[in-house]
Coordinates of C-alpha atoms in Angstrom, one line a residue:
M27 CA 0.0 0.0 0.0
K28 CA 1.5 3.3 -1.1
N29 CA 2.0 6.4 0.9
T30 CA 0.4 9.8 0.1
Y31 CA 2.8 12.8 -0.1
I32 CA 1.9 16.5 -0.5
N33 CA 4.3 17.7 -3.2
G34 CA 2.8 21.1 -4.0
V35 CA 0.5 23.7 -2.5
G36 CA -1.3 26.8 -3.8
C37 CA -3.5 29.1 -1.7
I38 CA -5.7 32.1 -2.5
S39 CA -7.2 33.6 0.7
A40 CA -7.9 36.7 2.8
Q41 CA -4.2 36.8 3.4
K42 CA -1.2 37.3 1.0
T43 CA -0.6 33.6 0.7
F44 CA 1.0 33.7 -2.8
D45 CA 4.2 35.3 -4.0
T46 CA 5.4 35.8 -0.5
I47 CA 7.2 34.0 2.4
F48 CA 4.9 32.0 4.8
L49 CA 2.6 34.5 6.4
D50 CA 5.2 37.3 6.0
E51 CA 2.5 39.8 5.2
V52 CA -0.4 39.2 7.6
T53 CA -3.4 41.4 8.3
V54 CA -5.6 40.5 11.3
N55 CA -8.8 42.3 10.5
E56 CA -11.1 42.6 13.6
T57 CA -13.5 45.2 12.1
K58 CA -15.1 43.4 9.2
N59 CA -17.5 40.4 9.6
V60 CA -16.7 39.2 6.0
L61 CA -13.0 39.4 5.2
P62 CA -12.1 40.5 1.6
I63 CA -9.9 38.1 -0.4
Q64 CA -6.4 39.1 -1.6
V65 CA -6.9 39.0 -5.3
P66 CA -4.0 37.7 -7.5
V67 CA -3.2 39.0 -11.0
Y68 CA -5.6 36.7 -12.9
K69 CA -4.3 37.5 -16.3
D70 CA -1.0 36.0 -15.4
Y71 CA -2.7 32.6 -15.3
I72 CA -5.9 32.9 -17.3
S73 CA -6.5 34.5 -20.7
P74 CA -8.3 37.9 -20.5
V75 CA -11.1 36.6 -22.8
A76 CA -11.9 33.8 -20.4
I77 CA -11.5 35.8 -17.2
R78 CA -14.6 37.9 -17.8
R79 CA -16.8 34.8 -18.1
M80 CA -15.6 33.2 -14.9
A81 CA -16.9 33.4 -11.4
K82 CA -14.3 34.4 -8.8
G83 CA -14.4 31.0 -7.2
V84 CA -13.4 29.5 -10.6
K85 CA -10.6 32.1 -11.1
N86 CA -9.2 31.5 -7.6
G87 CA -9.3 27.8 -8.0
I88 CA -7.5 27.9 -11.3
V89 CA -4.8 30.2 -9.9
A90 CA -4.4 28.1 -6.7
S91 CA -4.1 24.9 -8.7
A92 CA -1.5 26.5 -11.0
L93 CA 0.6 27.5 -8.0
A94 CA 0.4 23.9 -6.6
M95 CA 1.3 22.4 -10.0
K96 CA 4.3 24.7 -10.4
E97 CA 5.7 23.7 -7.0
A98 CA 5.2 20.0 -7.7
N99 CA 6.5 20.4 -11.3
V100 CA 3.6 18.4 -12.8
E101 CA 1.6 19.1 -15.9
T102 CA -1.3 16.6 -15.7
F103 CA -3.1 14.3 -13.3
D104 CA -4.6 10.9 -12.9
A105 CA -7.5 12.5 -11.0
I106 CA -8.8 16.0 -10.1
I107 CA -10.9 16.0 -6.9
T108 CA -12.4 19.1 -5.4
G109 CA -14.5 19.9 -2.4
T110 CA -16.9 22.9 -2.0
G111 CA -19.7 23.7 0.3
M112 CA -21.5 26.5 -1.6
G113 CA -20.1 26.1 -5.1
C114 CA -20.2 29.1 -7.4
I115 CA -22.9 30.8 -5.4
E116 CA -22.5 34.2 -7.0
D117 CA -23.6 32.8 -10.4
S118 CA -26.5 31.1 -8.7
D119 CA -27.5 34.6 -7.3
K120 CA -27.3 36.1 -10.8
F121 CA -29.4 33.4 -12.4
L122 CA -32.1 33.6 -9.7
K123 CA -32.2 37.4 -9.9
A124 CA -32.5 37.3 -13.6
L125 CA -35.3 34.7 -13.2
L126 CA -37.3 37.1 -11.1
D127 CA -36.5 40.3 -13.0
N128 CA -37.5 38.8 -16.3
N129 CA -40.6 37.0 -15.2
E130 CA -38.9 33.7 -16.1
E131 CA -38.6 34.7 -19.7
F132 CA -35.7 35.4 -22.1
L133 CA -33.1 33.9 -19.8
T134 CA -29.5 33.1 -20.8
P135 CA -28.2 29.9 -19.4
T136 CA -24.7 31.0 -18.8
S137 CA -25.0 31.8 -15.1
F138 CA -26.9 28.6 -14.4
I139 CA -24.3 26.5 -16.2
Q140 CA -21.4 28.2 -14.4
S141 CA -23.1 27.9 -11.0
T142 CA -22.8 24.2 -10.6
H143 CA -20.5 22.9 -7.8
N144 CA -18.2 21.0 -10.1
T145 CA -17.4 24.1 -12.3
V146 CA -14.0 24.6 -10.8
G147 CA -12.8 21.0 -11.2
S148 CA -14.2 20.9 -14.8
Q149 CA -12.6 24.3 -15.8
I150 CA -9.2 23.1 -14.5
A151 CA -9.5 19.9 -16.4
L152 CA -10.5 21.7 -19.6
G153 CA -7.5 24.0 -19.3
L154 CA -5.2 21.0 -18.8
Q155 CA -7.0 18.8 -21.4
C156 CA -7.2 16.3 -18.6
K157 CA -9.8 13.6 -19.2
A158 CA -9.1 11.6 -16.0
Y159 CA -11.3 10.9 -13.0
N160 CA -12.9 14.3 -12.0
F161 CA -15.1 14.4 -8.9
T162 CA -16.5 17.2 -6.6
Y163 CA -17.7 16.6 -3.1
V164 CA -20.4 18.8 -1.6
N165 CA -20.4 17.7 2.1
A166 CA -20.7 21.0 4.0
A167 CA -17.8 21.4 6.4
V168 CA -16.1 18.1 5.4
S169 CA -16.2 18.7 1.7
F170 CA -12.5 19.1 1.4
E171 CA -11.7 16.2 3.8
S172 CA -14.0 14.0 1.6
A173 CA -11.9 14.9 -1.5
M174 CA -8.7 14.3 0.4
L175 CA -9.9 10.9 1.7
D176 CA -10.9 9.9 -1.9
A177 CA -7.5 10.9 -3.2
K178 CA -5.7 9.0 -0.5
M179 CA -7.6 5.8 -1.1
K180 CA -6.9 6.1 -4.9
I181 CA -3.2 6.4 -4.2
E182 CA -3.2 3.6 -1.7
E183 CA -5.0 1.2 -4.1
N184 CA -2.7 2.1 -7.0
E185 CA -5.5 3.6 -8.9
A186 CA -3.7 6.9 -9.3
A187 CA -0.1 8.3 -8.8
T188 CA -0.6 12.0 -9.1
I189 CA -3.8 13.7 -7.9
L190 CA -4.9 17.4 -7.6
I191 CA -7.2 18.1 -4.7
G192 CA -8.7 21.4 -3.6
G193 CA -11.2 23.2 -1.4
I194 CA -13.0 26.2 -2.9
D195 CA -15.8 28.4 -1.6
E196 CA -16.9 31.9 -2.5
M197 CA -19.1 34.5 -0.8
S198 CA -21.5 37.0 -2.3
D199 CA -23.0 40.1 -0.8
Y200 CA -26.5 38.6 -0.9
I201 CA -25.4 35.4 0.8
A202 CA -23.5 37.3 3.4
K203 CA -26.7 39.2 4.3
L204 CA -28.6 35.9 4.6
F205 CA -25.9 34.3 6.7
E206 CA -25.9 37.3 9.0
L207 CA -29.7 37.1 9.4
A208 CA -29.4 33.4 10.2
G209 CA -26.8 34.1 12.9
C210 CA -23.9 32.4 11.0
I211 CA -22.0 35.6 10.5
K212 CA -21.4 37.9 13.4
K213 CA -23.4 41.1 13.7
E214 CA -21.8 44.4 12.9
S215 CA -22.6 45.6 16.4
D216 CA -20.4 42.8 17.8
A217 CA -17.2 44.4 16.5
P218 CA -14.3 44.2 17.2
Y219 CA -14.2 40.5 16.5
S220 CA -11.7 38.4 18.4
V221 CA -11.5 34.7 17.8
L222 CA -10.0 33.4 21.0
D223 CA -11.6 35.8 23.4
S224 CA -15.0 35.9 21.7
K225 CA -18.2 36.3 23.8
T226 CA -20.6 36.3 20.9
T227 CA -22.2 33.8 18.5
G228 CA -21.5 33.5 14.8
A229 CA -18.2 33.8 13.0
V230 CA -16.3 36.1 10.7
Y231 CA -16.6 34.7 7.2
S232 CA -14.6 34.9 4.0
E233 CA -13.8 32.8 0.9
G234 CA -10.8 31.1 -0.6
A235 CA -9.3 28.4 -2.8
T236 CA -6.5 26.0 -1.6
F237 CA -5.1 23.2 -3.7
F238 CA -2.6 20.4 -3.1
V239 CA -0.7 18.0 -5.4
L240 CA -0.7 14.5 -3.9
E241 CA 1.7 11.9 -5.2
D242 CA 2.7 8.4 -4.3
K243 CA 6.4 9.3 -4.3
K244 CA 8.5 11.9 -2.4
S245 CA 10.3 14.6 -4.3
A246 CA 12.5 17.6 -3.5
A247 CA 9.4 19.7 -3.2
T248 CA 7.6 17.4 -0.7
Y249 CA 6.0 19.1 2.3
A250 CA 4.6 16.2 4.3
E251 CA 2.9 12.8 4.2
I252 CA -0.9 12.4 4.9
L253 CA -1.0 9.5 7.4
D254 CA -4.8 9.4 7.9
V255 CA -8.1 11.2 7.5
D256 CA -11.3 10.6 9.3
M257 CA -14.8 12.2 9.7
V258 CA -17.6 11.9 12.1
N259 CA -21.0 13.6 11.6
K260 CA -22.1 14.2 15.2
L261 CA -20.1 14.2 18.5
T262 CA -20.7 15.8 21.9
V263 CA -18.0 17.8 23.5
D264 CA -17.2 14.9 25.8
E265 CA -16.9 12.4 23.0
V266 CA -14.3 14.3 21.0
E267 CA -11.4 13.4 23.2
N268 CA -12.0 9.6 23.1
T269 CA -12.5 9.9 19.3
I270 CA -9.2 11.5 18.9
Q271 CA -7.5 9.0 21.1
E272 CA -9.0 6.1 19.0
F273 CA -7.9 7.9 15.8
L274 CA -4.3 8.3 17.0
N275 CA -4.2 4.7 18.4
S276 CA -5.3 3.4 15.0
N277 CA -2.2 5.1 13.6
N278 CA 0.2 3.9 16.4
V279 CA 0.6 7.5 17.5
Q280 CA 0.4 8.8 21.1
V281 CA -0.7 12.3 22.2
S282 CA 2.9 12.9 23.3
D283 CA 4.0 12.3 19.7
I284 CA 1.9 15.2 18.4
D285 CA 4.2 18.2 17.9
A286 CA 1.4 20.6 17.2
V287 CA -2.4 20.5 17.0
V288 CA -4.3 22.7 14.5
L289 CA -7.7 23.7 15.8
G290 CA -10.6 25.3 13.9
Y291 CA -11.5 28.1 16.4
N292 CA -13.8 30.6 14.6
G293 CA -15.0 32.8 17.4
D294 CA -18.5 31.3 17.9
V295 CA -18.7 31.1 21.6
T296 CA -21.4 28.4 21.4
F297 CA -19.2 25.8 19.6
D298 CA -15.6 26.8 20.2
V299 CA -16.0 24.9 23.5
Y300 CA -15.1 21.8 21.4
Y301 CA -11.7 23.2 20.9
K302 CA -11.4 24.9 24.3
N303 CA -12.0 21.5 26.0
L304 CA -9.1 20.0 24.1
S305 CA -6.9 23.0 24.7
D306 CA -7.4 22.7 28.4
N307 CA -7.1 19.0 28.7
L308 CA -5.9 16.5 26.1
F309 CA -3.5 18.9 24.4
K310 CA -2.6 21.2 27.3
E311 CA 1.1 20.2 26.9
T312 CA 1.1 20.5 23.1
P313 CA 1.7 23.6 21.0
Q314 CA -1.7 24.7 19.7
V315 CA -2.4 26.5 16.4
Y316 CA -5.5 28.4 15.1
Y317 CA -6.0 30.0 11.7
K318 CA -9.5 31.3 11.0
Q319 CA -8.6 34.7 12.4
L320 CA -6.6 34.9 9.1
S321 CA -8.7 32.9 6.7
G322 CA -12.2 33.6 8.0
E323 CA -14.8 30.8 8.2
Y324 CA -16.2 29.0 5.2
N325 CA -17.1 25.4 4.4
T326 CA -13.6 24.5 3.1
A327 CA -11.5 26.7 5.4
S328 CA -9.9 23.5 6.8
A329 CA -8.0 23.4 3.5
F330 CA -6.4 26.7 4.5
G331 CA -5.6 25.0 7.9
L332 CA -3.9 22.1 6.1
W333 CA -1.9 24.7 4.0
V334 CA -0.8 26.2 7.4
G335 CA 0.3 22.8 8.7
C336 CA 2.3 22.0 5.5
K337 CA 4.1 25.3 5.9
I338 CA 4.9 24.7 9.6
I339 CA 6.4 21.3 8.8
K340 CA 8.4 22.8 5.8
T341 CA 9.7 25.9 7.7
Q342 CA 9.8 24.2 11.1
Q343 CA 8.4 27.3 12.7
I344 CA 5.0 28.5 14.0
P345 CA 4.4 32.3 13.4
S346 CA 3.2 34.1 16.5
V347 CA 0.0 35.1 14.8
L348 CA -1.0 31.4 14.7
K349 CA -0.3 30.5 18.3
V350 CA -3.0 29.6 20.8
N351 CA -0.4 29.0 23.6
S352 CA 3.3 29.7 24.0
L353 CA 4.5 26.1 24.0
K354 CA 7.3 25.2 21.5
K355 CA 8.9 22.0 20.2
S356 CA 12.4 21.5 18.9
A357 CA 11.0 20.0 15.8
Y358 CA 7.5 19.8 14.2
K359 CA 7.2 16.3 12.7
T360 CA 3.7 15.2 13.4
I361 CA 0.6 17.5 13.3
L362 CA -3.0 16.7 14.1
F363 CA -5.8 18.8 12.6
Y364 CA -9.3 19.0 14.1
N365 CA -12.2 20.9 12.7
Q366 CA -16.0 21.0 13.2
Y367 CA -18.8 23.4 12.3
K368 CA -21.7 24.1 14.7
G369 CA -21.1 20.9 16.5
I370 CA -21.3 18.6 13.4
D371 CA -19.0 17.5 10.6
H372 CA -16.0 16.7 12.8
S373 CA -12.8 16.0 10.8
F374 CA -9.4 14.6 11.9
T375 CA -6.3 14.7 9.7
L376 CA -2.8 13.4 10.7
L377 CA 0.2 14.9 8.9
S378 CA 3.8 13.7 9.2
Q379 CA 7.2 15.0 8.1
C380 CA 8.8 12.8 5.6

């Protein structure tokens, strides 16, 4: 059974996560409840003619995948697997608005066609002329982990040697208003927004696209090895610790072997208790990392968390802006990721230095 290595990464987010050193240019914005994305120069990666027809999620996905491919030095794939919670929601908004404005008459299908969740994966494949396995997972907060698990199984079973995986989500003004009304996004009156010291419900949202090139062999560009991925739909706060223990035991890893734990704190006082319980108990002697103060919350924000973990292993340092506690290790070889959203869709990922 073959191992799964991360040989290239690409990230477009609310931070300058491209064309720069690892989080060298960081902005912690505590005044906006929806963080704006740092836009790359799209025309450097996509033809100007195509750009104007593409949703921003598609453009961000293409650029992030191109960055990952460049790092891994690959030109094609045996599979392209993406995860997204909301898909190209902005084009969905456009189509539905046109539907209402035109009394369901004289509609152009462009926005409808481009609003499907698998648009990003298909556009990447079209650009590469890649006719291999192409699949998109839409599983809410474990959409990206579902894509990662699928890719890992394909490599282990010798069904593929080089796979592109990614997590993509976008945010529109209309959806942001709906999310705020539903209590998912923090109210403007709750500002300033602090993730670790939050006393309010909801989260600061954003959008992003993060891609990884997975291969069955190590290379000079290798970041880390994915040891295992697991997901559980529902857990109580008290059940999480035992679930993590079982997950680690199944991989012959002890809590003391974990050099850093990456937690999905998002500032929602109701559900951050899942992470707080682990911080105060199981991992109280472990360096702890959080990242959504930089990326914002969205269904595939955990892909940004994995990007952070890869960079920590590669650079062997944890930037101060990511630290939950002040603990340090002499080396960061094994990292555990834990994420959940509103008490459901719990995911566990184990990463190891090669």
